[in-house]
Short mmCIF file of C-alpha atoms in Angstrom, two decimals:
data_model
loop_
_atom_site.label_atom_id
_atom_site.label_comp_id
_atom_site.label_asym_id
_atom_site.label_seq_id
_atom_site.Cartn_x
_atom_site.Cartn_y
_atom_site.Cartn_z
CA MET A 127 -4.94 15.57 -10.99
CA ALA A 128 -3.84 13.65 -7.89
CA THR A 129 -3.86 16.88 -5.85
CA GLN A 130 -7.55 17.55 -6.53
CA VAL A 131 -9.90 17.31 -3.54
CA GLY A 132 -12.01 14.60 -5.15
CA SER A 133 -9.07 12.37 -6.11
CA LYS A 134 -8.85 9.11 -4.18
CA SER A 135 -5.90 7.49 -5.96
CA ILE A 136 -2.93 8.19 -8.20
CA CYS A 137 -1.92 6.40 -11.38
CA GLY A 138 1.51 5.67 -12.77
CA CYS A 139 4.62 3.96 -11.42
CA LEU A 140 4.69 4.97 -7.74
CA THR A 141 8.04 3.25 -7.22
CA LEU A 142 9.56 5.55 -9.84
CA LEU A 143 7.90 8.58 -8.21
CA GLN A 144 9.22 7.57 -4.78
CA ALA A 145 12.75 7.11 -6.13
CA TRP A 146 12.54 10.55 -7.81
CA ILE A 147 11.54 12.13 -4.48
CA TYR A 148 14.52 10.56 -2.71
CA GLU A 149 16.95 11.77 -5.38
CA TYR A 150 15.84 15.41 -5.31
CA PHE A 151 14.68 15.98 -1.73
CA PRO A 152 17.28 14.91 0.89
CA LEU A 153 14.92 15.79 3.75
CA PHE A 154 12.76 12.79 2.88
CA ARG A 155 15.45 10.25 2.09
CA PRO A 156 15.59 6.91 3.90
CA SER A 157 18.92 5.21 4.59
CA GLN A 158 21.00 4.29 1.55
CA ILE A 159 23.43 1.50 0.72
CA LEU A 160 26.31 1.61 -1.73
CA GLN A 161 25.62 -0.06 -5.05
CA ALA A 162 27.70 -0.98 -8.08
CA PRO A 163 27.84 1.82 -10.70
CA ASP A 164 25.69 -0.18 -13.14
CA ALA A 165 23.04 -1.17 -10.57
CA PRO A 166 19.58 0.45 -10.64
CA ARG A 167 19.73 3.66 -8.59
CA ALA A 168 16.36 3.01 -6.97
CA SER A 169 17.62 -0.23 -5.43
CA SER A 170 20.03 1.67 -3.16
CA TRP A 171 17.25 3.08 -0.94
CA VAL A 172 16.35 1.07 2.17
CA CYS A 173 12.67 1.78 2.84
CA HIS A 174 10.54 0.61 5.75
CA ARG A 175 6.80 0.14 5.96
CA PHE A 176 5.12 2.42 8.51
CA ALA A 177 2.03 1.62 10.53
CA GLY A 178 -1.21 3.48 9.87
CA GLY A 179 -3.55 5.20 12.32
CA ASP A 180 -2.67 8.31 14.29
CA ASP A 181 1.07 7.93 13.63
CA ALA A 182 0.45 8.08 9.88
CA ARG A 183 -1.63 11.25 10.22
CA GLN A 184 1.07 12.87 12.36
CA ARG A 185 3.72 12.01 9.78
CA LEU A 186 1.52 13.47 7.05
CA VAL A 187 1.23 16.78 8.93
CA ARG A 188 4.96 16.84 9.59
CA TYR A 189 5.80 16.17 5.94
CA ARG A 190 3.49 18.98 4.87
CA GLN A 191 5.21 21.33 7.30
CA MET A 192 8.60 20.30 5.97
CA LEU A 193 7.48 20.92 2.39
CA ASP A 194 6.15 24.37 3.28
CA GLU A 195 9.42 25.35 4.97
CA MET A 196 11.72 24.10 2.24
CA SER A 197 14.06 26.49 0.47
CA GLY A 198 16.27 26.11 -2.58
CA GLU A 199 19.02 24.78 -0.31
CA ASP A 200 16.86 21.79 0.60
CA VAL A 201 16.74 20.50 -2.99
CA SER A 202 19.38 18.39 -4.71
CA TRP A 203 19.06 20.09 -8.09
CA THR A 204 21.59 17.93 -9.92
CA PRO A 205 21.50 14.46 -8.31
CA TYR A 206 22.90 12.86 -11.47
CA GLY A 207 25.86 15.26 -11.72
CA ARG A 208 26.34 18.70 -13.29
CA ASP A 209 27.08 17.14 -16.70
CA ALA A 210 23.92 15.04 -16.98
CA GLY A 211 22.83 16.93 -20.09
CA THR A 212 26.00 16.08 -22.01
CA GLU A 213 26.60 12.60 -20.60
CA LEU A 214 22.96 11.59 -21.11
CA LEU A 215 22.29 13.50 -24.31
CA ARG A 216 18.92 11.87 -24.92
CA SER A 217 17.62 13.50 -21.74
CA LEU A 218 17.68 16.83 -23.63
CA TYR A 219 15.24 15.54 -26.24
CA THR A 220 12.01 17.55 -26.39
CA GLY A 221 8.86 16.09 -27.87
CA VAL A 222 6.68 13.01 -27.48
CA ILE A 223 8.03 9.72 -26.12
CA ARG A 224 6.12 6.62 -27.18
CA PHE A 225 6.23 3.08 -25.83
CA ALA A 226 3.76 0.56 -27.23
CA ASP A 227 0.37 2.32 -27.15
CA VAL A 228 1.41 4.94 -24.56
CA ALA A 229 2.72 8.37 -25.61
CA GLU A 230 3.69 11.20 -23.27
CA GLY A 231 4.98 14.71 -23.86
CA TYR A 232 8.49 15.41 -22.54
CA ASP A 233 10.06 18.87 -22.23
CA PRO A 234 13.41 19.29 -20.41
CA ALA A 235 13.00 23.09 -20.59
CA ARG A 236 10.67 22.77 -17.61
CA CYS A 237 13.49 21.41 -15.42
CA ARG A 238 16.66 22.99 -16.81
CA ARG A 239 18.28 23.21 -13.38
CA GLN A 240 18.58 19.44 -13.10
CA PHE A 241 20.98 19.64 -16.07
CA GLY A 242 23.01 22.45 -14.47
CA TYR A 243 21.40 25.29 -16.47
CA ARG A 244 19.60 28.43 -15.32
CA GLN A 245 15.83 28.00 -15.21
CA THR A 246 13.78 30.14 -17.58
CA ILE A 247 10.05 30.38 -18.20
CA PRO A 248 9.26 27.34 -20.35
CA ARG A 249 7.10 27.36 -23.41
CA THR A 250 3.46 26.30 -23.31
CA MET A 251 3.02 22.63 -22.47
CA MET A 252 2.55 20.17 -25.28
CA VAL A 253 -1.04 19.00 -25.51
CA PRO A 254 -2.46 16.06 -27.45
CA LYS A 255 -4.70 16.54 -30.46
CA ASP A 256 -7.57 14.67 -28.87
CA VAL A 257 -8.36 12.76 -25.67
CA TYR A 258 -11.41 10.68 -24.93
CA ARG A 259 -12.51 7.66 -22.92
CA PRO A 260 -15.02 5.22 -24.40
CA ALA A 261 -17.76 4.05 -22.06
CA SER A 262 -16.34 0.52 -22.00
CA TYR A 263 -12.76 1.65 -21.21
CA SER A 264 -11.17 2.36 -17.84
CA THR A 265 -8.42 4.49 -19.42
CA TYR A 266 -8.26 7.42 -21.80
CA ILE A 267 -7.26 7.17 -25.47
CA VAL A 268 -4.83 9.93 -26.44
CA PHE A 269 -4.04 11.17 -29.95
CA TRP A 270 -1.04 13.36 -30.83
CA GLU A 271 -0.36 15.19 -34.06
CA GLY A 272 1.32 12.81 -36.49
CA SER A 273 4.43 14.99 -36.74
CA MET A 274 4.90 15.08 -32.94
CA ASP A 275 4.40 11.35 -32.66
CA GLN A 276 7.48 10.75 -34.85
CA LEU A 277 9.93 13.18 -33.21
CA TRP A 278 11.69 10.46 -31.17
CA GLY A 279 12.89 8.88 -34.41
CA ASN A 280 14.96 11.98 -35.25
CA LEU A 281 16.61 12.84 -31.94
CA PRO A 282 19.40 15.22 -33.07
CA SER A 283 16.88 17.62 -34.60
CA HIS A 284 14.79 17.85 -31.45
CA PHE A 285 17.16 18.50 -28.58
CA LEU A 286 16.68 21.38 -26.17
CA HIS A 287 18.64 24.35 -27.50
CA ILE A 288 20.92 25.73 -24.78
CA ALA A 289 23.68 28.31 -24.96
CA ILE A 290 26.13 26.12 -23.08
CA ASP A 291 28.25 28.88 -21.52
CA SER A 292 25.77 31.68 -20.87
CA ASP A 293 23.01 29.38 -19.56
CA LEU A 294 25.10 27.56 -16.95
CA CYS A 295 23.97 28.05 -13.35
CA GLU A 296 26.16 30.10 -11.04
CA TYR A 297 24.44 28.27 -8.17
CA PRO A 298 22.16 25.18 -8.33
CA SER A 299 18.78 26.90 -7.83
CA GLU A 300 19.43 29.86 -10.16
CA ALA A 301 16.48 31.09 -12.25
CA ASP A 302 15.61 34.14 -14.33
CA GLU A 303 14.22 37.10 -12.37
CA ASP A 304 10.70 36.70 -13.75
CA TYR A 305 10.58 32.92 -13.41
CA MET A 306 9.51 32.75 -9.74
CA ASP A 307 6.64 35.20 -10.32
CA TRP A 308 5.52 33.02 -13.23
CA TYR A 309 5.90 29.86 -11.12
CA ARG A 310 3.90 31.13 -8.14
CA THR A 311 0.86 31.83 -10.31
CA ARG A 312 0.87 28.22 -11.55
CA SER A 313 1.83 26.26 -8.47
CA HIS A 314 0.86 25.74 -4.83
CA PRO A 315 3.35 27.80 -2.78
CA ARG A 316 2.03 26.32 0.46
CA ILE A 317 0.22 23.13 1.40
CA ILE A 318 -0.96 24.11 4.89
CA ASN A 319 -3.30 27.05 5.36
CA PRO A 320 -1.00 29.83 6.68
CA ASP A 321 -3.76 31.02 9.03
CA SER A 322 -3.53 27.73 10.92
CA GLY A 323 0.10 28.33 11.82
CA GLY A 324 2.87 25.77 11.77
CA VAL A 325 5.73 24.32 13.71
CA SER A 326 9.23 25.49 12.92
CA LEU A 327 11.39 22.55 11.92
CA GLN A 328 15.15 22.15 12.10
CA ARG A 329 16.73 21.27 8.77
CA PRO A 330 19.69 18.89 8.62
CA VAL A 331 22.92 20.24 7.18
CA LEU A 332 23.23 19.11 3.55
CA VAL A 333 26.50 17.87 2.14
CA ASP A 334 27.79 19.81 -0.86
CA GLU A 335 26.64 17.88 -3.95
CA VAL A 336 30.02 17.77 -5.68
CA SER A 337 31.78 16.66 -2.49
CA TYR A 338 29.10 14.02 -1.93
CA VAL A 339 29.65 12.52 -5.39
CA ILE A 340 33.42 12.46 -4.89
CA ILE A 341 33.06 10.80 -1.47
CA VAL A 342 30.68 8.14 -2.78
CA GLN A 343 32.91 7.35 -5.76
CA PHE A 344 35.93 7.06 -3.48
CA LEU A 345 34.14 4.68 -1.11
CA MET A 346 32.95 2.53 -3.99
CA TYR A 347 36.40 2.02 -5.50
CA CYS A 348 38.71 2.11 -2.48
#
């Protein structure tokens, strides 16, 4: 919804969104400091506030150009390690996650590559049973099927089913042959109108992910 022309704001935890961007897209990362292994990952990023005006608009155009020119090599597909699915087993849960009066659908099949597995066309998105917003409310009230609302209480029965050996990626961005065709019909391949042209940008050389993890671990414990 935030990408719609008429949208003037975005809801949710923007700090979490910003940290997610830094983890997966090295091109947009600020400087980083070493943290203890049990420290919050988001606290390692050193961010700076930028001024507005013309400089902000120029940065916006540049970021859009960078996004349009990105390839699979510009994405850190497994920032939490190639074994995230086994080390963080709960991340393979598929169903509805509830906290207090908020419930959201969660489906790891839509991002299999971040667990080190080949991406396939995911199933249809989970949708709530009913959604409405009373006139006196500023937020929507969402209802899920009773069975879906209880899935989190029985985790082992609702994990993503993966053939561990055959589904492993041979390279981080691997996907089924028909996945990209499916993806392009449901996404925005480009942000800038291609008829308006664009400036070719030089990409920095990315450090191999495995080597990066080894280097960071060495520096933290040496």
